[in-house]
Amino acid sequence: MEFTTDQIMAVLESILEPQSKSNLLQLKMVRDLKLDQQQLFFNVHLPSANYAHRAELFEAIHLAFQEKLPELNINAHFVTKQASSEAPNTVVPQIKNFVAVASGKGGVGKSTVSANLALRLHALGFKVGVLDTDLYGPSMPTIFGIKSHRPAIRQVQGKNYLIPIDVKGIPVISLGNIIEPEQAVVLRGPRLAAIIKQFFQDTVWPDLDYLVIDLPPGTGDIQLTLVQTIPVTAVVLVTTPQEVAVADAIKAANMFMLDQIAVPIVGVVENMAFFVPDDAPEKKYFIFGKGGGQRLADFTKSKLLGQVPIYESIRARADHEISLFDEDASTELFTEIARQVVERVELRNKTMNPTKIVQMA
Ligand SMILES: Nc1ncnc2c1ncn2[C@@H]1O[C@H](COP(=O)(O)OP(=O)(O)OP(=O)(O)O)[C@@H](O)[C@H]1O
Ligand SMILES: [Mg+2]
C-alpha cells in the first residue's frame, strides 16, 4: 500500500503535545520527515532536554499511527535541537518564501505559470514579488508589459541599490529591464552569478510572503547560483504531458533532490494539457499526449497541482493583447494552483527545516 503525505499530516495533526494541548504540526515539532514506502522517518524536536512528557508523547505518536495507518512503520527520533540553530535567511530576511518555478525543457510555460501564480497569489491577498532569473531570455518585461521601464536606483551610504518595478502592487525585477537583450547573450558564468547575487544583495525588496522566481530551463549556472545565494523554500515544476518534457523535468527535479541541494519540490503544473477549440467547447484535443504531469508528480513524491489547457487568452494576456489583470478562463484554475502552493509551502515549513544555502567548495 502506498501512503500519501496528506494521510501522514492528518495523523500528525491529530497528535497533541501533552503540555500545551496543541498538535505537533502547529508546534512545528516534526522535522525531517521522510517517507520510504512502508517506512516513515522523522525527528520530533523537544522543547528542552529535560522535557517531562517524553514517554507520553512517544506513546501518543505510536498509538495514533497504529490506529490510523497500521501498516506504516514509524521511526520517530526525539531530538532537543532548538529551532534557533537552524540556518536563518539573512540575505533578504523580509522575504518569507522563495518559490522557484523550474522545468527541464524550454518553452513549456514556466514564465506563464510564474506570472499567473504571482497574479493569483496577489489576488488572494498575499504580498508577492516576481524575479526573472532567465538572464538569456527574460520574459517578464513582456508578460508584465514593462519592456520600456527601468528600475529606479537608490543610493544608500554611497552604494547603489535597485528598486523593483511596481506593477500594480507586484514588485518585479528582470534583467530585461536593465540591459539590452543583445548584451545579455554574452554574459557568462561569473558575471551571471554576480547579477543573480545583486538581485538579492543590492535590491530593495519590500516585505513579501512569496517571491516567485522564474528560472531558465534545465540545470545550469543560474539554478546553481540561486541555491548558493538564497535558501530556496520550494520548487514548482512545470511540464507538458509529453514524454520528452517529463524526462527532462526529471533531470531538473533530480538536481533539486540532491542531498547537497535539498530544495523540496511542492508540486507539478501540467501546462498545455489539452486544447479546447472555441467553436467546439465540448471537444478536448490532447496534442502533447496525456499523463505526464501525474508521472512527474509521482516521481518527485509531490502533487499534481493543476492541468492548464492551451487557451488563446493565456497567450494573448502574455502578449498584452488583453490586460494581464483581466480574468479569463484560466483564472479559476490558477487561483486553485496558487491556493495549493500556499498550502504545500506552509506544510513544508511546518514539517521540514528551512532550506540551507548551498556551500560549494
Ligand atoms: N496554457 C497556455 N495556453 C496558451 N499559450 C501558452 C500557454 N502556456 C504558455 N503559452 C505560450 O507558450 C509560449 C511559451 O511559454 P513560456 O514563455 O511561459 O515558457 P517557458 O517555459 O518560460 O519558456 P523558456 O524556457 O523559453 O523560458 C509563450 O508564448 C506563452 O505565451
Ligand atoms: Mg521562460
Coordinates of C-alpha atoms and ligand atoms in Angstrom, one line a residue:
M1 CA 0.0 0.0 0.0
E2 CA 1.2 3.5 -0.9
F3 CA 0.9 6.3 1.6
T4 CA 0.5 9.9 0.8
T5 CA 1.9 12.9 2.7
D6 CA -1.6 14.2 3.3
Q7 CA -2.5 11.0 5.2
I8 CA 0.6 11.4 7.3
M9 CA -0.1 15.0 8.0
A10 CA -3.6 14.2 9.1
V11 CA -2.2 11.8 11.7
L12 CA 0.4 14.2 12.9
E13 CA -2.2 16.9 13.2
S14 CA -4.3 14.6 15.5
I15 CA -1.5 14.1 18.0
L16 CA -1.4 16.6 20.9
E17 CA 1.6 17.7 22.8
P18 CA 0.6 16.8 26.4
Q19 CA 1.6 20.1 28.0
S20 CA 0.2 22.7 25.6
K21 CA -2.6 20.5 24.0
S22 CA -1.6 21.9 20.6
N23 CA -0.9 19.5 17.8
L24 CA 2.6 18.5 16.6
L25 CA 2.2 20.4 13.3
Q26 CA 1.1 23.6 15.0
L27 CA 4.1 23.4 17.3
K28 CA 6.4 22.7 14.4
M29 CA 7.8 19.8 16.4
V30 CA 8.0 17.4 13.5
R31 CA 11.0 17.8 11.2
D32 CA 13.0 16.0 8.5
L33 CA 10.0 13.9 7.5
K34 CA 10.9 11.2 5.1
L35 CA 8.6 8.5 3.6
D36 CA 10.2 5.4 2.1
Q37 CA 7.4 3.0 1.1
Q38 CA 6.3 1.4 4.4
Q39 CA 8.8 3.3 6.4
L40 CA 8.3 6.8 7.9
F41 CA 11.2 8.6 9.4
F42 CA 11.0 11.9 11.3
N43 CA 12.5 13.8 14.1
V44 CA 10.5 15.2 16.9
H45 CA 12.0 18.4 18.3
L46 CA 11.5 18.5 22.1
P47 CA 11.4 21.9 23.8
S48 CA 14.2 21.0 26.3
A49 CA 16.5 18.2 27.2
N50 CA 14.6 17.5 30.5
Y51 CA 11.2 17.7 28.8
A52 CA 8.8 15.9 31.2
H53 CA 6.3 14.4 28.7
R54 CA 8.7 12.4 26.6
A55 CA 7.3 9.0 27.3
E56 CA 3.7 10.2 27.0
L57 CA 4.4 11.8 23.6
F58 CA 6.2 8.7 22.4
E59 CA 3.2 6.6 23.2
A60 CA 0.7 9.1 21.7
I61 CA 2.6 9.1 18.4
H62 CA 2.8 5.3 18.2
L63 CA -0.9 4.9 19.2
A64 CA -2.1 7.4 16.6
F65 CA -0.2 5.8 13.8
Q66 CA -1.2 2.3 14.9
E67 CA -4.8 3.3 14.9
K68 CA -4.9 5.3 11.6
L69 CA -2.1 3.8 9.4
P70 CA -1.3 0.5 11.0
E71 CA 0.7 -0.8 8.0
L72 CA 3.2 2.1 8.3
N73 CA 6.4 1.6 10.3
I74 CA 7.2 4.6 12.4
N75 CA 10.8 5.6 13.1
A76 CA 10.4 8.7 15.3
H77 CA 13.6 10.1 16.7
F78 CA 13.5 12.6 19.6
V79 CA 15.9 15.5 19.5
T80 CA 16.3 18.6 21.5
K81 CA 17.9 20.8 18.9
Q82 CA 16.4 24.3 19.2
A83 CA 14.8 25.9 16.2
S84 CA 17.2 28.8 16.6
S85 CA 20.1 26.7 15.5
E86 CA 18.5 26.4 12.0
A87 CA 20.0 28.5 9.2
P88 CA 18.2 31.8 9.1
N89 CA 17.6 33.7 5.9
T90 CA 19.9 36.6 6.5
V91 CA 20.3 37.8 2.9
V92 CA 16.8 39.1 2.5
P93 CA 15.0 38.4 5.8
Q94 CA 12.0 40.4 4.6
I95 CA 11.1 37.7 2.1
K96 CA 9.4 34.8 3.8
N97 CA 9.2 32.2 1.0
F98 CA 11.2 31.8 -2.2
V99 CA 9.2 29.7 -4.7
A100 CA 11.2 28.8 -7.8
V101 CA 9.4 27.7 -11.0
A102 CA 11.5 25.2 -12.9
S103 CA 11.4 22.8 -15.9
G104 CA 13.7 20.6 -17.8
K105 CA 12.7 21.6 -21.3
G106 CA 12.3 25.1 -22.6
G107 CA 9.1 26.6 -23.7
V108 CA 6.8 24.5 -21.6
G109 CA 5.3 27.5 -19.8
K110 CA 7.5 28.4 -16.7
S111 CA 7.2 32.1 -17.3
T112 CA 3.4 31.9 -17.9
V113 CA 2.9 29.8 -14.8
S114 CA 5.2 32.2 -12.7
A115 CA 3.3 35.3 -13.8
N116 CA -0.1 33.8 -13.3
L117 CA 0.8 32.2 -10.0
A118 CA 2.1 35.6 -8.8
L119 CA -1.1 37.4 -10.0
R120 CA -3.3 34.9 -8.3
L121 CA -1.3 35.0 -5.0
H122 CA -1.6 38.7 -5.1
A123 CA -5.4 38.5 -5.7
L124 CA -5.6 36.1 -2.7
G125 CA -4.2 38.9 -0.6
F126 CA -0.5 37.8 -0.3
K127 CA 2.4 40.1 -0.6
V128 CA 4.1 38.8 -3.7
G129 CA 7.0 39.8 -5.9
V130 CA 8.5 38.3 -9.1
L131 CA 12.1 37.7 -10.0
D132 CA 13.0 36.8 -13.5
T133 CA 16.3 34.9 -13.5
D134 CA 16.2 33.8 -17.1
L135 CA 19.0 36.2 -18.0
Y136 CA 19.4 34.9 -21.6
G137 CA 15.7 35.1 -22.4
P138 CA 13.9 37.2 -19.9
S139 CA 10.1 37.1 -20.4
M140 CA 8.8 39.2 -17.5
P141 CA 9.2 42.6 -19.2
T142 CA 6.9 41.4 -22.0
I143 CA 4.4 39.5 -19.8
F144 CA 4.1 42.4 -17.3
G145 CA 4.0 45.0 -20.1
I146 CA 7.1 46.9 -18.7
K147 CA 9.6 46.5 -21.6
S148 CA 10.5 50.2 -21.6
H149 CA 10.6 50.6 -17.8
R150 CA 13.9 50.8 -15.9
P151 CA 14.2 50.0 -12.2
A152 CA 15.0 53.1 -10.1
I153 CA 18.4 53.3 -8.4
R154 CA 18.6 54.5 -4.8
Q155 CA 21.8 55.5 -3.2
V156 CA 22.2 54.4 0.4
Q157 CA 25.5 55.3 2.1
G158 CA 27.3 55.7 -1.2
K159 CA 26.1 52.4 -2.5
N160 CA 23.6 51.9 -5.4
Y161 CA 20.5 49.7 -4.9
L162 CA 17.9 48.6 -7.4
I163 CA 14.3 49.3 -6.7
P164 CA 12.0 46.7 -8.3
I165 CA 9.5 47.9 -10.9
D166 CA 6.0 48.2 -9.4
V167 CA 3.3 46.5 -11.5
K168 CA 0.0 47.3 -9.7
G169 CA 1.5 46.3 -6.3
I170 CA 3.7 43.5 -7.6
P171 CA 7.4 44.3 -7.5
V172 CA 9.2 42.8 -10.5
I173 CA 12.9 42.5 -11.3
S174 CA 14.2 41.2 -14.6
L175 CA 17.5 41.7 -16.4
G176 CA 15.4 42.5 -19.4
N177 CA 14.7 45.9 -17.8
I178 CA 18.3 46.5 -17.0
I179 CA 20.3 45.7 -20.1
E180 CA 19.6 45.2 -23.8
P181 CA 18.9 41.6 -24.9
E182 CA 21.9 41.7 -27.3
Q183 CA 24.2 42.4 -24.3
A184 CA 22.7 39.6 -22.2
V185 CA 23.8 36.8 -24.6
V186 CA 27.5 37.5 -24.0
L187 CA 27.1 37.1 -20.2
R188 CA 29.0 34.0 -18.9
G189 CA 29.4 32.1 -15.6
P190 CA 30.9 34.5 -13.1
R191 CA 29.1 37.6 -14.4
L192 CA 25.8 35.7 -14.4
A193 CA 26.4 34.7 -10.8
A194 CA 27.3 38.3 -9.9
I195 CA 24.0 39.5 -11.4
I196 CA 21.9 36.9 -9.6
K197 CA 23.5 37.9 -6.3
Q198 CA 22.8 41.6 -7.0
F199 CA 19.2 40.8 -7.4
F200 CA 19.2 39.9 -3.7
Q201 CA 22.1 41.7 -2.1
D202 CA 21.7 45.0 -3.9
T203 CA 18.0 45.2 -4.4
V204 CA 15.5 46.8 -2.1
W205 CA 12.7 44.2 -1.9
P206 CA 9.7 45.1 0.3
D207 CA 8.2 42.7 2.8
L208 CA 7.0 39.7 0.9
D209 CA 5.1 36.5 1.7
Y210 CA 6.2 35.0 -1.6
L211 CA 8.9 35.8 -4.2
V212 CA 8.1 33.8 -7.3
I213 CA 11.3 33.1 -9.2
D214 CA 11.1 32.3 -12.9
L215 CA 14.0 30.1 -13.9
P216 CA 15.5 29.3 -17.3
P217 CA 15.1 25.7 -18.4
G218 CA 17.4 23.0 -17.2
T219 CA 20.0 22.8 -14.6
G220 CA 22.7 25.3 -15.4
D221 CA 24.7 28.0 -13.8
I222 CA 21.7 30.1 -12.9
Q223 CA 20.0 27.4 -10.9
L224 CA 23.2 26.6 -9.1
T225 CA 24.0 30.2 -8.3
L226 CA 20.5 30.7 -7.0
V227 CA 20.7 27.9 -4.4
Q228 CA 24.1 29.2 -3.4
T229 CA 22.6 32.7 -2.8
I230 CA 19.3 32.2 -1.1
P231 CA 17.5 29.4 0.8
V232 CA 15.0 28.5 -1.9
T233 CA 11.9 27.4 0.0
A234 CA 10.3 25.3 -2.6
V235 CA 10.2 24.4 -6.3
V236 CA 7.2 24.1 -8.6
L237 CA 7.9 22.0 -11.7
V238 CA 6.2 22.8 -15.0
T239 CA 5.9 20.2 -17.7
T240 CA 3.8 19.5 -20.7
P241 CA 2.2 16.0 -20.8
Q242 CA 4.7 14.9 -23.4
E243 CA 7.3 12.2 -22.5
V244 CA 10.3 14.2 -23.6
A245 CA 9.3 17.1 -21.4
V246 CA 8.8 14.8 -18.4
A247 CA 12.1 13.0 -19.0
D248 CA 13.9 16.4 -19.0
A249 CA 11.9 17.6 -16.0
I250 CA 13.0 14.5 -14.0
K251 CA 16.6 15.6 -14.6
A252 CA 15.8 19.1 -13.3
A253 CA 14.0 17.5 -10.3
N254 CA 17.0 15.3 -9.6
M255 CA 19.1 18.4 -9.2
F256 CA 16.9 19.9 -6.5
M257 CA 16.6 16.5 -4.8
L258 CA 20.4 16.1 -4.4
D259 CA 21.3 15.8 -0.8
Q260 CA 23.7 18.8 -1.0
I261 CA 20.9 21.0 -2.5
A262 CA 17.7 19.6 -0.9
V263 CA 15.1 22.0 -2.1
P264 CA 11.7 20.4 -1.6
I265 CA 9.5 20.1 -4.8
V266 CA 6.0 21.0 -3.7
G267 CA 4.1 20.2 -6.9
V268 CA 3.8 19.9 -10.6
V269 CA 1.8 22.1 -13.0
E270 CA 1.0 20.3 -16.3
N271 CA 0.8 23.0 -18.8
M272 CA -0.7 22.8 -22.3
A273 CA -2.5 19.7 -21.0
F274 CA -5.0 19.8 -23.9
F275 CA -6.6 22.1 -26.4
V276 CA -10.3 23.1 -26.4
P277 CA -11.4 24.9 -29.6
D278 CA -13.5 28.0 -29.2
D279 CA -16.0 26.7 -31.7
A280 CA -16.4 23.2 -30.2
P281 CA -16.0 23.7 -26.4
E282 CA -17.1 20.1 -25.8
K283 CA -14.0 18.8 -27.5
K284 CA -10.6 18.2 -26.0
Y285 CA -7.5 17.6 -28.1
F286 CA -4.6 16.0 -26.2
I287 CA -2.0 17.5 -28.5
F288 CA 1.0 16.6 -26.3
G289 CA -0.3 13.3 -25.0
K290 CA -1.6 12.5 -21.6
G291 CA -0.5 11.8 -18.0
G292 CA 3.0 13.4 -18.0
G293 CA 2.2 15.8 -15.1
Q294 CA 1.0 13.0 -12.9
R295 CA 4.0 10.9 -13.7
L296 CA 6.3 13.7 -12.7
A297 CA 4.3 14.3 -9.5
D298 CA 4.7 10.6 -8.7
F299 CA 8.4 10.6 -9.4
T300 CA 9.0 13.6 -7.2
K301 CA 6.6 12.4 -4.5
S302 CA 4.8 15.7 -4.8
K303 CA 1.4 16.6 -6.2
L304 CA -0.2 17.5 -9.5
L305 CA -1.3 21.0 -8.7
G306 CA -3.3 21.5 -11.8
Q307 CA -3.7 20.9 -15.6
V308 CA -3.7 24.1 -17.6
P309 CA -5.2 23.8 -21.1
I310 CA -3.9 25.7 -24.1
Y311 CA -6.1 28.8 -24.2
E312 CA -5.6 31.6 -26.7
S313 CA -6.4 34.1 -23.9
I314 CA -3.3 32.9 -21.8
R315 CA -1.1 33.7 -24.8
A316 CA -3.0 36.9 -25.5
R317 CA -2.7 38.1 -21.9
A318 CA 1.1 37.5 -22.0
D319 CA 1.4 39.4 -25.2
H320 CA -0.8 42.2 -23.9
E321 CA -3.5 41.9 -26.5
I322 CA -5.8 41.8 -23.5
S323 CA -4.9 43.0 -20.0
L324 CA -2.9 40.7 -17.8
F325 CA -5.1 41.7 -14.9
D326 CA -8.3 40.8 -16.7
E327 CA -9.8 37.5 -15.7
D328 CA -10.1 34.7 -18.2
A329 CA -11.0 31.0 -18.5
S330 CA -7.7 30.2 -16.7
T331 CA -8.2 32.5 -13.6
E332 CA -10.0 29.9 -11.5
L333 CA -7.5 27.2 -12.4
F334 CA -4.5 29.4 -11.5
T335 CA -6.3 30.5 -8.3
E336 CA -6.6 26.9 -7.3
I337 CA -2.9 26.3 -8.2
A338 CA -1.9 29.3 -6.1
R339 CA -4.0 28.1 -3.1
Q340 CA -2.4 24.7 -3.3
V341 CA 1.1 26.2 -3.5
V342 CA 0.3 28.2 -0.3
E343 CA -1.0 25.1 1.4
R344 CA 2.0 22.9 0.4
V345 CA 4.6 25.6 1.3
E346 CA 3.0 26.1 4.7
L347 CA 3.1 22.3 5.2
R348 CA 6.7 22.2 4.1
N349 CA 7.6 24.9 6.6
K350 CA 5.8 23.1 9.4
T351 CA 7.5 19.7 8.8
M352 CA 10.9 20.4 7.3
N353 CA 13.9 22.5 8.3
P354 CA 14.5 25.7 6.4
T355 CA 16.5 25.1 3.2
K356 CA 20.2 25.8 3.7
I357 CA 22.1 28.0 1.3
V358 CA 24.3 25.6 -0.7
Q359 CA 28.0 25.9 0.1
M360 CA 30.2 24.8 -2.8
A361 CA 33.9 24.3 -2.5
Ligands
LIG1 N1 -1.5 27.3 -21.4 C1 -1.1 28.0 -22.4 N2 -2.0 28.4 -23.4 C2 -1.6 29.2 -24.4 N3 -0.4 29.6 -24.6 C3 0.6 29.3 -23.7 C4 0.2 28.5 -22.5 N4 1.3 28.4 -21.8 C5 2.3 29.0 -22.4 N5 1.9 29.6 -23.5 C6 2.7 30.3 -24.5 O1 3.7 29.5 -24.9 C7 5.0 30.2 -25.0 C8 6.0 29.6 -24.1 O2 5.6 29.8 -22.7 P1 6.6 30.4 -21.7 O3 7.4 31.5 -22.2 O4 5.8 30.6 -20.4 O5 7.5 29.1 -21.5 P2 8.9 29.0 -20.7 O6 8.9 27.6 -20.1 O7 9.0 30.1 -19.7 O8 9.9 29.2 -21.9 P3 11.5 29.4 -21.7 O9 12.1 28.0 -21.5 O10 11.9 30.0 -23.0 O11 11.7 30.3 -20.6 C9 4.6 31.6 -24.7 O12 4.4 32.3 -26.0 C10 3.3 31.6 -23.9 O13 2.5 32.7 -24.1
MG2 MG 10.6 31.5 -19.5

